[in-house]
Structure formats: structure tokens, C-alpha cells
Short mmCIF file of C-alpha atoms in Angstrom, two decimals:
data_model
loop_
_atom_site.label_atom_id
_atom_site.label_comp_id
_atom_site.label_asym_id
_atom_site.label_seq_id
_atom_site.Cartn_x
_atom_site.Cartn_y
_atom_site.Cartn_z
CA MET A 4 -13.83 -8.31 0.62
CA ALA A 5 -11.41 -5.77 -0.32
CA ARG A 6 -11.18 -5.13 -4.06
CA PRO A 7 -13.75 -7.34 -5.90
CA HIS A 8 -12.87 -9.05 -8.98
CA ILE A 9 -13.14 -6.41 -12.28
CA GLU A 10 -12.21 -8.24 -15.13
CA PRO A 11 -12.49 -7.35 -18.01
CA PHE A 12 -13.26 -3.57 -17.76
CA VAL A 13 -12.76 -1.33 -20.82
CA GLU A 14 -12.32 2.22 -19.75
CA LEU A 15 -12.22 3.87 -23.06
CA ASN A 16 -16.26 3.15 -22.96
CA GLU A 17 -16.14 5.25 -20.04
CA GLY A 18 -16.45 9.00 -19.60
CA TYR A 19 -14.36 11.23 -17.11
CA LYS A 20 -15.55 12.55 -13.73
CA LYS A 21 -14.53 15.77 -12.24
CA PHE A 22 -12.14 15.36 -9.46
CA LYS A 23 -13.49 17.20 -6.08
CA ILE A 24 -11.01 16.05 -3.65
CA PRO A 25 -8.53 19.32 -2.54
CA GLY A 26 -5.24 18.78 -4.56
CA PHE A 27 -7.12 17.34 -7.68
CA ILE A 28 -9.36 20.20 -8.67
CA GLY A 29 -8.93 20.64 -12.25
CA ALA A 30 -8.48 16.75 -13.16
CA GLU A 31 -10.69 13.93 -14.13
CA PHE A 32 -10.60 10.60 -13.34
CA LYS A 33 -12.03 7.04 -14.09
CA THR A 34 -12.09 4.25 -11.16
CA MET A 35 -10.85 1.23 -12.40
CA SER A 36 -10.73 -0.75 -9.00
CA LEU A 37 -11.23 0.35 -5.42
CA ASP A 38 -10.65 -1.47 -2.17
CA THR A 39 -13.57 -0.69 -0.48
CA ASP A 40 -12.52 -0.88 3.00
CA LYS A 41 -9.40 1.20 2.87
CA GLY A 42 -9.82 3.45 -0.21
CA ALA A 43 -6.75 1.90 -1.99
CA CYS A 44 -7.20 2.46 -5.97
CA THR A 45 -6.41 2.61 -9.49
CA LEU A 46 -7.23 5.60 -11.36
CA LYS A 47 -6.93 6.67 -14.87
CA VAL A 48 -6.64 10.52 -14.60
CA ARG A 49 -6.80 13.28 -17.16
CA PHE A 50 -5.02 16.72 -15.99
CA ASN A 51 -5.98 18.96 -18.63
CA GLY A 52 -3.68 21.59 -19.61
CA GLY A 53 -2.95 24.34 -17.37
CA PHE A 54 -3.01 22.07 -14.47
CA LYS A 55 -0.75 23.33 -11.57
CA ARG A 56 -0.25 22.07 -7.82
CA PRO A 57 2.06 23.15 -5.20
CA PRO A 58 4.76 20.82 -3.82
CA GLY A 59 3.06 18.17 -1.57
CA LEU A 60 2.83 14.78 -0.50
CA SER A 61 0.24 12.22 0.02
CA TYR A 62 -0.37 9.78 2.64
CA SER A 63 -0.42 6.63 0.67
CA ASP A 64 2.62 5.02 -1.51
CA LEU A 65 1.58 6.22 -4.83
CA GLU A 66 2.58 4.91 -8.13
CA ILE A 67 2.39 7.06 -11.62
CA PHE A 68 2.71 6.28 -15.17
CA ILE A 69 2.15 8.62 -17.76
CA LEU A 70 0.04 7.21 -20.54
CA THR A 71 0.07 10.51 -23.24
CA GLY A 72 1.40 13.92 -22.68
CA GLU A 73 4.01 15.42 -20.28
CA MET A 74 3.95 16.25 -16.82
CA HIS A 75 6.45 18.46 -15.13
CA ILE A 76 7.16 17.69 -11.65
CA GLY A 77 9.73 19.93 -9.83
CA GLY A 78 11.37 20.70 -12.97
CA GLU A 79 11.72 17.13 -14.40
CA VAL A 80 9.73 16.69 -17.46
CA CYS A 81 7.79 13.54 -17.48
CA LYS A 82 6.75 12.03 -20.79
CA GLU A 83 5.02 9.08 -21.95
CA GLY A 84 6.25 5.92 -20.28
CA HIS A 85 7.49 7.68 -17.17
CA PHE A 86 6.93 5.80 -14.17
CA LEU A 87 7.15 6.81 -10.57
CA PHE A 88 7.06 5.34 -7.28
CA VAL A 89 6.50 7.74 -4.47
CA PRO A 90 6.55 6.46 -0.87
CA ALA A 91 3.99 7.84 1.51
CA GLY A 92 5.09 11.46 2.71
CA VAL A 93 7.79 12.03 -0.17
CA ALA A 94 7.04 15.44 -1.29
CA LEU A 95 6.98 15.80 -5.14
CA GLY A 96 7.83 19.35 -6.24
CA ALA A 97 5.46 21.51 -8.04
CA THR A 98 3.35 19.82 -10.63
CA GLU A 99 2.40 21.69 -13.90
CA VAL A 100 0.87 20.03 -16.88
CA PRO A 101 1.03 22.70 -19.75
CA ASP A 102 -0.62 20.92 -22.49
CA GLY A 103 -2.62 18.13 -20.56
CA CYS A 104 -1.64 14.31 -19.96
CA GLU A 105 -3.10 11.23 -18.86
CA ALA A 106 -1.94 8.92 -16.24
CA LEU A 107 -2.48 5.70 -14.26
CA LEU A 108 -2.28 6.44 -10.70
CA PHE A 109 -2.24 3.62 -7.95
CA TYR A 110 -2.94 4.64 -4.51
CA ASN A 111 -1.96 1.54 -2.53
CA ASP A 112 -2.85 2.10 1.09
CA SER A 113 -5.63 4.64 0.86
CA GLU A 114 -8.14 6.97 -1.03
CA PRO A 115 -6.27 9.74 -3.13
CA THR A 116 -4.86 12.34 -0.65
CA PHE A 117 -2.77 15.42 -0.95
CA GLU A 118 -1.23 17.73 1.55
CA GLU A 119 0.74 20.97 0.53
CA SER A 120 4.10 20.65 1.76
CA ASP A 121 7.95 21.36 0.12
CA ALA A 122 9.54 18.86 2.63
CA ASN A 123 9.57 15.15 3.21
CA HIS A 124 7.26 13.76 6.05
CA GLU A 125 9.79 12.74 8.85
CA LEU A 126 8.82 9.22 8.52
CA ALA A 127 8.88 9.45 4.66
CA LEU A 128 11.03 6.37 3.41
CA LYS A 129 12.39 8.26 0.86
CA GLU A 130 14.95 5.73 -0.32
CA GLY A 131 12.20 3.75 -1.81
CA PHE A 132 11.32 6.49 -4.32
CA VAL A 133 11.61 5.49 -8.15
CA SER A 134 11.40 7.67 -11.13
CA VAL A 135 12.31 6.15 -14.53
CA ASN A 136 11.21 6.30 -18.08
CA ALA A 137 10.08 2.74 -18.80
CA TYR A 138 10.22 3.19 -22.49
CA GLU A 139 13.49 4.89 -23.09
CA ASP A 140 15.46 3.87 -20.16
CA MET A 141 15.15 0.28 -19.78
CA PRO A 142 15.60 -2.59 -22.33
CA TRP A 143 13.25 -5.41 -22.27
CA ALA A 144 14.01 -8.70 -20.47
CA GLY A 145 12.44 -12.23 -20.92
CA GLY A 146 9.61 -13.00 -18.95
CA SER A 147 10.79 -16.27 -17.66
CA ILE A 148 11.61 -14.30 -13.95
CA VAL A 149 9.81 -17.01 -12.12
CA SER A 150 9.60 -20.74 -12.20
CA PRO A 151 7.20 -22.13 -13.73
CA SER A 152 7.51 -19.46 -16.53
CA VAL A 153 5.54 -18.00 -19.11
CA ALA A 154 6.22 -19.09 -22.74
CA THR A 155 8.78 -17.42 -24.89
CA GLY A 156 7.59 -14.18 -26.20
CA LEU A 157 6.48 -12.43 -23.45
CA PHE A 158 9.08 -9.47 -22.26
CA LEU A 159 9.23 -7.74 -19.32
CA LYS A 160 10.69 -4.31 -17.91
CA LEU A 161 10.59 -4.57 -13.96
CA LEU A 162 9.87 -1.29 -12.70
CA ARG A 163 9.17 -1.73 -8.94
CA PHE A 164 10.01 -4.53 -6.83
CA ASP A 165 9.21 -4.62 -2.92
CA PRO A 166 11.95 -6.59 -0.72
CA LEU A 167 9.17 -7.32 1.97
CA THR A 168 5.95 -8.18 -0.12
CA GLU A 169 7.88 -9.35 -3.41
CA ALA A 170 5.40 -7.22 -5.09
CA MET A 171 6.12 -6.05 -8.40
CA THR A 172 5.16 -3.08 -10.76
CA PHE A 173 6.22 -4.12 -14.66
CA LEU A 174 5.72 -2.95 -17.95
CA TYR A 175 4.99 -6.14 -20.22
CA CYS A 176 4.45 -6.92 -23.77
CA MET A 177 3.44 -10.03 -25.67
CA SER A 178 4.81 -10.51 -29.27
CA PRO A 179 2.45 -11.17 -32.27
CA GLN A 180 0.53 -14.56 -32.11
CA TYR A 181 1.68 -15.10 -28.59
CA ILE A 182 0.21 -18.78 -27.36
CA GLN A 183 0.20 -20.04 -24.01
CA ASP A 184 -1.95 -23.20 -23.76
CA ASN A 185 -2.32 -23.72 -19.67
CA ILE A 186 -4.58 -22.20 -17.09
CA SER A 187 -2.88 -20.22 -14.25
CA TYR A 188 -3.55 -18.91 -10.93
CA HIS A 189 -1.58 -16.76 -8.37
CA ASP A 190 -1.26 -16.63 -4.42
CA CYS A 191 -1.23 -12.74 -5.08
CA ALA A 192 -3.54 -10.06 -6.69
CA GLU A 193 -2.79 -9.23 -10.27
CA GLU A 194 -3.71 -6.00 -12.17
CA SER A 195 -2.91 -4.79 -15.75
CA TYR A 196 -3.95 -2.38 -17.98
CA HIS A 197 -3.40 -2.69 -21.54
CA ILE A 198 -1.60 0.59 -23.00
CA TRP A 199 -2.05 -0.66 -26.74
CA GLY A 200 -3.06 -3.97 -28.31
CA SER A 201 -4.99 -7.14 -27.33
CA SER A 202 -4.72 -10.14 -25.74
CA TRP A 203 -7.20 -13.13 -24.96
CA MET A 204 -7.82 -15.24 -22.22
CA MET A 205 -10.22 -18.32 -22.41
CA GLN A 206 -12.25 -17.20 -19.19
CA PHE A 207 -12.68 -13.62 -20.18
CA GLY A 208 -12.45 -13.19 -23.80
CA GLU A 209 -10.41 -10.09 -25.66
CA LEU A 210 -8.87 -7.36 -23.51
CA PRO A 211 -8.39 -4.46 -26.06
CA THR A 212 -6.59 -1.20 -25.83
CA GLY A 213 -7.61 0.43 -22.70
CA GLY A 214 -8.60 -2.93 -21.12
CA TYR A 215 -8.03 -3.55 -17.35
CA PHE A 216 -8.24 -5.99 -14.94
CA TRP A 217 -7.85 -6.36 -11.01
CA ARG A 218 -7.88 -10.09 -10.34
CA PRO A 219 -7.78 -11.47 -6.77
CA PRO A 220 -5.99 -14.31 -5.75
CA TYR A 221 -6.69 -17.91 -6.80
CA ILE A 222 -8.88 -17.05 -9.71
CA ASN A 223 -8.28 -19.06 -13.01
CA HIS A 224 -7.02 -17.28 -15.92
CA GLY A 225 -5.48 -18.81 -19.18
CA SER A 226 -5.22 -20.29 -21.93
CA PHE A 227 -3.50 -17.23 -23.31
CA ARG A 228 -3.46 -16.02 -26.88
CA SER A 229 -2.53 -12.32 -28.51
CA LYS A 230 -3.01 -12.09 -32.09
CA LEU A 231 -1.04 -9.06 -33.06
CA GLY A 232 0.55 -8.34 -29.70
CA CYS A 233 0.05 -5.78 -26.61
CA ILE A 234 1.76 -3.59 -24.34
CA ALA A 235 0.87 -3.43 -20.73
CA LEU A 236 1.21 -2.19 -17.24
CA GLY A 237 1.24 -5.07 -14.88
CA ARG A 238 1.23 -5.35 -11.07
CA THR A 239 0.97 -7.88 -8.25
CA ASP A 240 0.42 -6.94 -4.63
CA SER A 241 2.62 -9.75 -3.35
CA LYS A 242 4.83 -12.98 -4.48
CA LEU A 243 3.83 -14.07 -7.83
CA HIS A 244 4.10 -17.92 -8.47
CA ASN A 245 2.47 -19.59 -11.65
CA TYR A 246 0.35 -22.66 -10.59
CA PHE A 247 -0.30 -23.98 -14.01
CA HIS A 248 -2.95 -26.59 -14.66
CA PHE A 249 -5.43 -27.76 -17.29
CA ASN A 250 -8.98 -28.11 -15.23
CA PRO A 251 -11.26 -25.13 -16.60
CA TRP A 252 -13.77 -25.71 -13.92
CA SER A 253 -11.53 -25.78 -10.86
CA ASN A 254 -12.78 -22.84 -8.35
CA PRO A 255 -10.67 -20.48 -6.14
CA GLU A 256 -11.13 -22.46 -3.05
CA GLU A 257 -9.83 -25.79 -4.94
CA ASN A 258 -7.04 -23.69 -6.19
CA GLN A 259 -6.29 -22.28 -2.62
CA SER A 260 -6.01 -25.96 -1.35
CA ARG A 261 -3.99 -27.24 -4.21
CA ALA A 262 -1.60 -24.24 -3.68
CA ALA A 263 -1.41 -25.56 -0.25
CA ALA A 264 -0.55 -29.01 -1.62
CA VAL A 265 2.32 -27.35 -3.69
CA LEU A 266 3.77 -25.78 -0.55
CA TYR A 267 3.24 -29.21 0.97
CA ARG A 268 5.57 -31.29 -1.60
CA GLN A 269 7.90 -28.39 -2.28
CA ARG A 270 8.69 -26.69 0.98
CA PRO A 271 7.69 -29.80 3.36
CA GLN A 272 9.54 -28.74 6.49
CA LEU A 273 8.15 -25.37 6.16
CA PHE A 274 4.93 -26.38 5.96
CA ARG A 275 5.05 -29.03 8.86
CA TRP A 276 6.28 -26.36 10.94
CA VAL A 277 3.18 -23.73 9.89
CA GLN A 278 0.63 -26.79 10.16
CA MET A 279 0.84 -28.91 13.13
CA ALA A 280 -0.34 -32.38 12.65
CA ASP A 281 -2.71 -31.79 15.74
CA GLY A 282 -4.58 -29.26 13.67
CA HIS A 283 -2.84 -26.04 15.34
CA ASN A 284 -0.46 -23.66 13.72
CA HIS A 285 2.92 -22.23 14.45
CA PRO A 286 3.40 -19.58 15.73
CA HIS A 287 0.99 -19.83 18.68
CA GLY A 288 -1.73 -17.64 18.81
CA VAL A 289 -4.22 -16.80 21.60
CA VAL A 290 -6.27 -20.03 20.05
CA GLY A 291 -3.51 -22.01 19.10
CA GLN A 292 -3.88 -20.51 15.48
CA VAL A 293 -1.73 -18.02 13.39
CA GLU A 294 -2.35 -14.50 14.99
CA THR A 295 -1.85 -12.30 12.20
CA SER A 296 -1.55 -9.39 14.58
CA LYS A 297 1.74 -11.07 15.60
CA PRO A 298 3.43 -12.39 12.50
CA PRO A 299 6.41 -14.90 12.75
CA ARG A 300 9.57 -13.03 13.67
CA ASP A 301 11.87 -12.38 10.80
CA PHE A 302 15.57 -11.45 12.11
CA GLU A 303 15.89 -9.33 8.91
CA PHE A 304 13.09 -7.17 8.76
CA VAL A 305 12.16 -6.82 12.47
CA ASP A 306 9.34 -4.54 12.13
CA TYR A 307 7.84 -6.05 8.81
CA GLY A 308 4.53 -6.51 10.69
CA ASP A 309 4.12 -2.91 11.05
CA HIS A 310 4.57 -2.08 7.21
CA PRO A 311 1.35 -0.60 5.94
CA GLN A 312 1.19 -3.09 2.84
CA THR A 313 1.91 -6.16 5.08
CA LYS A 314 -0.95 -4.72 7.33
CA LEU A 315 -3.24 -4.32 4.36
CA LEU A 316 -2.38 -7.68 2.86
CA ALA A 317 -2.79 -9.43 6.15
CA ASP A 318 -6.02 -7.78 6.76
CA GLN A 319 -7.65 -8.72 3.27
CA ASN A 320 -10.42 -11.30 3.48
CA TYR A 321 -10.89 -12.87 0.02
CA SER A 322 -13.51 -15.76 1.11
CA PHE A 323 -14.51 -17.79 -1.75
CA HIS A 324 -16.14 -20.31 0.58
CA GLU A 325 -19.97 -19.73 0.26
CA HIS A 326 -22.58 -21.49 2.31
CA ASP A 327 -26.18 -21.61 2.23
CA HIS A 328 -25.82 -22.70 5.91
CA LEU A 329 -24.03 -21.56 9.13
CA HIS A 330 -20.81 -22.75 11.00
CA LYS A 331 -20.54 -23.95 14.48
CA ASP A 332 -19.48 -20.86 16.01
CA GLU A 333 -21.50 -18.62 13.71
CA ILE A 334 -24.92 -20.73 15.04
CA ALA A 335 -23.72 -20.25 18.68
CA ALA A 336 -23.46 -16.51 18.03
CA ALA A 337 -26.59 -16.27 16.27
CA HIS A 338 -28.27 -18.21 18.91
CA LYS A 339 -26.79 -16.08 22.03
CA PHE A 340 -27.80 -13.02 20.22
CA ALA A 341 -31.36 -14.23 19.80
CA HIS A 342 -31.59 -15.23 23.35
CA GLU A 343 -30.28 -12.05 24.66
CA ASN A 344 -32.57 -9.89 22.31
CA GLY A 345 -35.75 -11.84 22.98
CA ILE A 346 -35.95 -12.93 19.02
CA ALA A 347 -37.98 -15.94 18.58
CA HIS A 348 -36.02 -18.79 17.49
CA GLY A 349 -36.06 -22.79 17.13
CA HIS A 350 -33.68 -25.16 18.67
CA ASP A 351 -33.34 -27.61 15.40
CA HIS A 352 -31.27 -27.04 12.75
CA THR A 353 -31.23 -28.67 9.37
CA SER A 354 -30.21 -27.37 5.99
CA GLY A 355 -31.26 -28.55 2.60
CA ASP A 356 -30.54 -32.23 2.64
CA HIS A 357 -28.15 -32.49 5.55
CA THR A 358 -27.93 -32.05 9.49
CA HIS A 359 -25.03 -30.84 11.29
CA ASP A 360 -23.49 -32.37 14.03
CA ASP A 361 -23.70 -29.31 16.52
CA ASP A 362 -27.50 -29.14 16.33
CA GLU A 363 -27.45 -28.49 20.07
CA TYR A 364 -26.88 -24.82 19.50
CA MET B 5 6.01 -0.48 17.43
CA ARG B 6 7.43 1.16 14.11
CA LYS B 7 5.30 4.13 12.96
CA ASN B 8 4.58 5.05 9.44
CA VAL B 9 3.47 7.88 7.38
CA GLN B 10 0.24 6.15 6.68
CA ASP B 11 -0.28 5.71 10.63
CA HIS B 12 -0.57 9.71 10.38
CA LYS B 13 -2.83 10.15 7.78
CA PRO B 14 -5.52 12.75 8.79
CA PRO B 15 -9.21 12.02 9.11
CA MET B 16 -10.78 11.83 5.71
CA GLY B 17 -12.58 14.87 4.74
CA LYS B 18 -16.12 15.21 3.49
CA GLU B 19 -15.15 15.42 0.02
CA ALA B 20 -13.12 12.28 0.23
CA LYS B 21 -15.81 10.19 1.85
CA ALA B 22 -18.08 11.61 -0.69
CA TRP B 23 -16.10 10.38 -3.12
CA MET B 24 -15.68 6.76 -1.58
CA GLN B 25 -19.43 6.67 -1.39
CA ASP B 26 -19.86 7.62 -4.96
CA GLU B 27 -17.10 4.97 -6.00
CA ILE B 28 -18.32 2.21 -4.18
CA ALA B 29 -21.87 2.62 -5.75
CA ALA B 30 -20.36 2.92 -8.99
CA GLN B 31 -18.06 -0.34 -8.55
CA GLU B 32 -21.06 -2.33 -7.50
CA VAL B 33 -22.65 -1.32 -10.89
CA ARG B 34 -19.44 -2.06 -13.02
CA TYR B 35 -19.00 -5.62 -11.13
CA LYS B 36 -22.66 -6.49 -11.83
CA ALA B 37 -22.20 -5.63 -15.70
CA ILE B 38 -19.16 -7.74 -15.79
CA VAL B 39 -20.98 -10.62 -14.39
CA ASP B 40 -23.87 -10.05 -16.67
CA GLU B 41 -21.20 -9.68 -19.84
CA ILE B 42 -19.59 -12.81 -18.74
CA ASP B 43 -22.66 -14.83 -18.18
CA GLY B 44 -23.97 -13.78 -21.70
CA ILE B 45 -20.91 -15.40 -23.32
CA GLU B 46 -21.27 -19.08 -21.60
CA ASN B 47 -21.84 -20.70 -24.81
CA GLU B 48 -18.65 -18.99 -26.38
CA ARG B 49 -16.57 -19.75 -23.26
CA ALA B 50 -17.69 -23.38 -23.23
CA ALA B 51 -16.55 -23.83 -27.10
CA TRP B 52 -13.29 -22.10 -25.93
CA ILE B 53 -12.73 -24.58 -23.20
CA GLU B 54 -13.42 -27.49 -25.82
CA GLU B 55 -11.05 -26.02 -27.69
CA PHE B 56 -8.45 -25.89 -25.05
CA LEU B 57 -8.84 -29.50 -24.21
CA ARG B 58 -8.45 -30.52 -27.62
CA LEU B 59 -5.31 -28.71 -28.12
CA ILE B 60 -3.54 -29.85 -24.99
CA GLN B 61 -4.29 -33.39 -26.11
CA THR B 62 -2.81 -32.74 -29.45
CA ARG B 63 -0.23 -29.82 -29.29
CA GLY B 64 0.25 -30.04 -25.80
CA PHE B 65 0.24 -28.17 -22.32
CA TYR B 66 2.34 -25.59 -21.47
CA VAL B 67 4.16 -27.03 -18.14
CA THR B 68 6.74 -24.32 -17.96
CA GLY B 69 8.09 -21.80 -20.33
CA ASP B 70 7.86 -23.55 -24.01
CA THR B 71 8.35 -27.36 -22.30
CA LYS B 72 4.80 -28.89 -23.17
CA ARG B 73 3.45 -32.03 -22.56
CA VAL B 74 0.37 -33.98 -24.65
CA ILE B 75 -2.31 -34.79 -22.03
CA PRO B 76 -3.62 -38.19 -22.82
CA LYS B 77 -7.70 -38.50 -22.88
CA GLU B 78 -7.99 -40.13 -19.51
CA GLU B 79 -6.58 -37.14 -17.92
CA ILE B 80 -9.03 -34.74 -19.35
CA PRO B 81 -11.17 -33.39 -16.48
CA LYS B 82 -14.74 -33.62 -16.52
CA LYS B 83 -17.34 -31.02 -16.05
CA PRO B 84 -18.41 -31.00 -12.34
CA ASN B 85 -22.05 -31.35 -11.69
CA ARG B 86 -22.33 -28.09 -9.64
CA ALA B 87 -24.38 -24.89 -10.36
CA ASP B 88 -21.19 -22.55 -10.83
CA ALA B 89 -19.17 -24.73 -12.50
CA MET B 90 -18.62 -22.13 -15.41
CA ARG B 91 -18.37 -19.10 -12.90
CA VAL B 92 -15.10 -17.15 -13.69
CA ILE B 93 -15.85 -13.80 -11.97
CA TRP B 94 -15.34 -14.13 -8.08
#
């Protein structure tokens, strides 16, 4: 699994650790969540007073949100609430932290990297760079940016929107006495850090200041409450659609199937094209299934399949389907392995109170 | 094939490898602590569910935005008879 479900996690209860990766010496960190395959991660970092770093770049897209204090980057003073999206390979100016600061750092593609450089990498997508003070430079907007939508009383500031994946980074707040009585899940992973205040969800209880979650797709959350309000930084890794329902006991697999049913109802022509009646999919892959290494053609974004985040998302395997028995191809592989390696084995297969129709394996 | 900066990432250094190892181990501990914590409040969570099911039959279920629908009793789901019915961390 890419990143496990981390929810709830209150980072204020944890201590900082010293960074030992080059480029980060003098800073301390707390890991909130980590992609154990790629190293992509969300960190809270404390840059102690006097921290200095020469100009340099990362080989991962990087998002920075200043929580407290000031960070001087190439002469720009980034104060509380400052948000940066730094595409991989874009060189940031010399960094200085005169009096200390704390920030959230999101490495979207790999583990934290730093390479000294005063020039952008030749392949850097520098036009994607964002630098904005989320507190001072933007107004709050209503939270109903998608439909079905959240209840009135949730406000947003959209900080970054990825046109390829529709991933979003946003500041949001819930007004005091916020209520939304439904259960939600999404097709995307969702992440949040509570800068101040608390909110409550029926599955996880109260999430206070310093509370954090990384929630994989299709996991129930809600109903929702916020007694005294909260302000938080949120992210999704792809398009957010609110699937609302009122079954507190549905599991991710049932939710996933229900999401497909929604697609069947609401985009029937697309569904019919993707999932053919005879059980194979379009576009055709080597065994008649969707071949993720060759994603469908997009006349607008011709190379989108090579985009790092598209690849990362396509490679992720959130498998909620657990068995105490093996499937046909797994049994065949295990049996072949046993034969080839002289491992003792039987030729009957039963598991629990059922028998498979593939017992010849 | 389009090349990206990410494709040119140098191999992971020994400090980064050690960092990954440490943090993967720490995350496993963190995940287990979360599961234990959530399992520990199962009775409380059951009461929250009961209250939620009551509210959607009286004040209503939020269909979209502030649009609500009062759910009739016959539509209220029954708790399934499976071991992981109360599982919320996946």
C-alpha cells in the first residue's frame, strides 16, 4: 500500500527529530505520513533560528505552508500563512530563517531531496510555481465547489489546482457550530492538518489543533461537527467527488462498487465504453484489460501518462479486498512454484466452509 | 516519451535510505497506535452511530449543501453481521 490510513494523528503530542539528510541539517521534523514505496511524505518541520541554505532544488514537487515565524527565500519574506508550490527542479533562492519558523512540507513524488543550484533544472515546469500568502492575499469562498456539496458554513481558499489530476491544495475553515449529517467518501486520497481549532467526525472523534489525517480513497468519514470552528490546510491527490450516504457500516470495497454504480448512472456512455458487457475493458491492453502503462489517449494532454503524479497515482494499490483464501491465478502460481522447488503440497483445496471451482490447481 | 525532472533523480543517498527505514518503522508503530485507540472507543462510536441514525430520521440527512431529507425508518440500514462491521481504519 502506498500510504497507510493515518487518522487521527495529533502531532503536538510528538517530539521533533533531527534531520540528517543533506540540505536539511539544522532543521527538525515530524513525519505525519509517508508513502513507503516512493518516499513521498508530509512533514512538519522546525527550522531553528539561524538556519541557512544556499539556492537549490528538489527532484520532487514540493509544497510549503508556513505555520509560524518567517522564512526568507531569495529575498522574499514568507510569513505565517504563506504557501508555495515548487515544481520539481525549480531552484529556490537562498533560504534564511533568522528567528525560527515551523512549516508543513509536502514532498509529492519522493523522499525529501535538496541539490545546491542557482538555476532551474532544464526540465523544470517553472510555470507551475505558486507563491501566495493564503491568509492575506485571498478571500474566503463558499465551500460548495463540487456537487453534491458540503453544507453552508465551510469556507475555502483554493491555493493550487492541478489541471491533469485535479488534485487540490486548499485552506478551509468550519464556522462554529458547523453541522453536516451525512457520511462521505471520495475516489481520491484526502489529507488535512488542523492549524487551529477542532472538528469532529463520527468514525474518529475530535481532531484538535495539530490534528492530522491522511485518508486513502473510499473510506467513510462523517457525519461532521465543529463546535467552536477550525482552520485547516487540506489536500487531495486527484479529483474530489462527494459520495454521501447514511450507512455507517459500509466498507471501502462496497463504497468503491457504489462509486462505480454512480458512474454507471451518471456517465453511462463512458461507463459502457470502459467496461464492455463481455467482461473486457477499453482501451485494450495485452490481456484485454485496461493497461495502466498505456493510458487512454488524450488529445489535449498527449503526454499525461508520463507525468510523475499521474504515474504515481496509477501505480498505487489500495487493496481493501482481503481473503483467507487464494484466487485461481494465485493458487496456480503457488502450485507451480511448489512443483519447481520441490516443496511438499497437496492437490485438494478447501478453505473454511467453501470449496473453489478451481481445485484442479 | 516525455522526460521529467523526477526521472533524473539521483539514486537515494545513505542518509535518505536510513531516513526512509526509520520512518517506515515509526509509521508502522503510529498506525498500530491509531488502530488501538480507535478500537478502544468502539462503544462510544456505536453511540455516535445511534445518534446519527436518530438525527437523520428527525432533522434529516444532508443530501447536498443544506438540502435535507428525513429518512424513513424502513430505509435505515441494519448493522451487518461481520467481524469488521465497526472497522474504520483501513
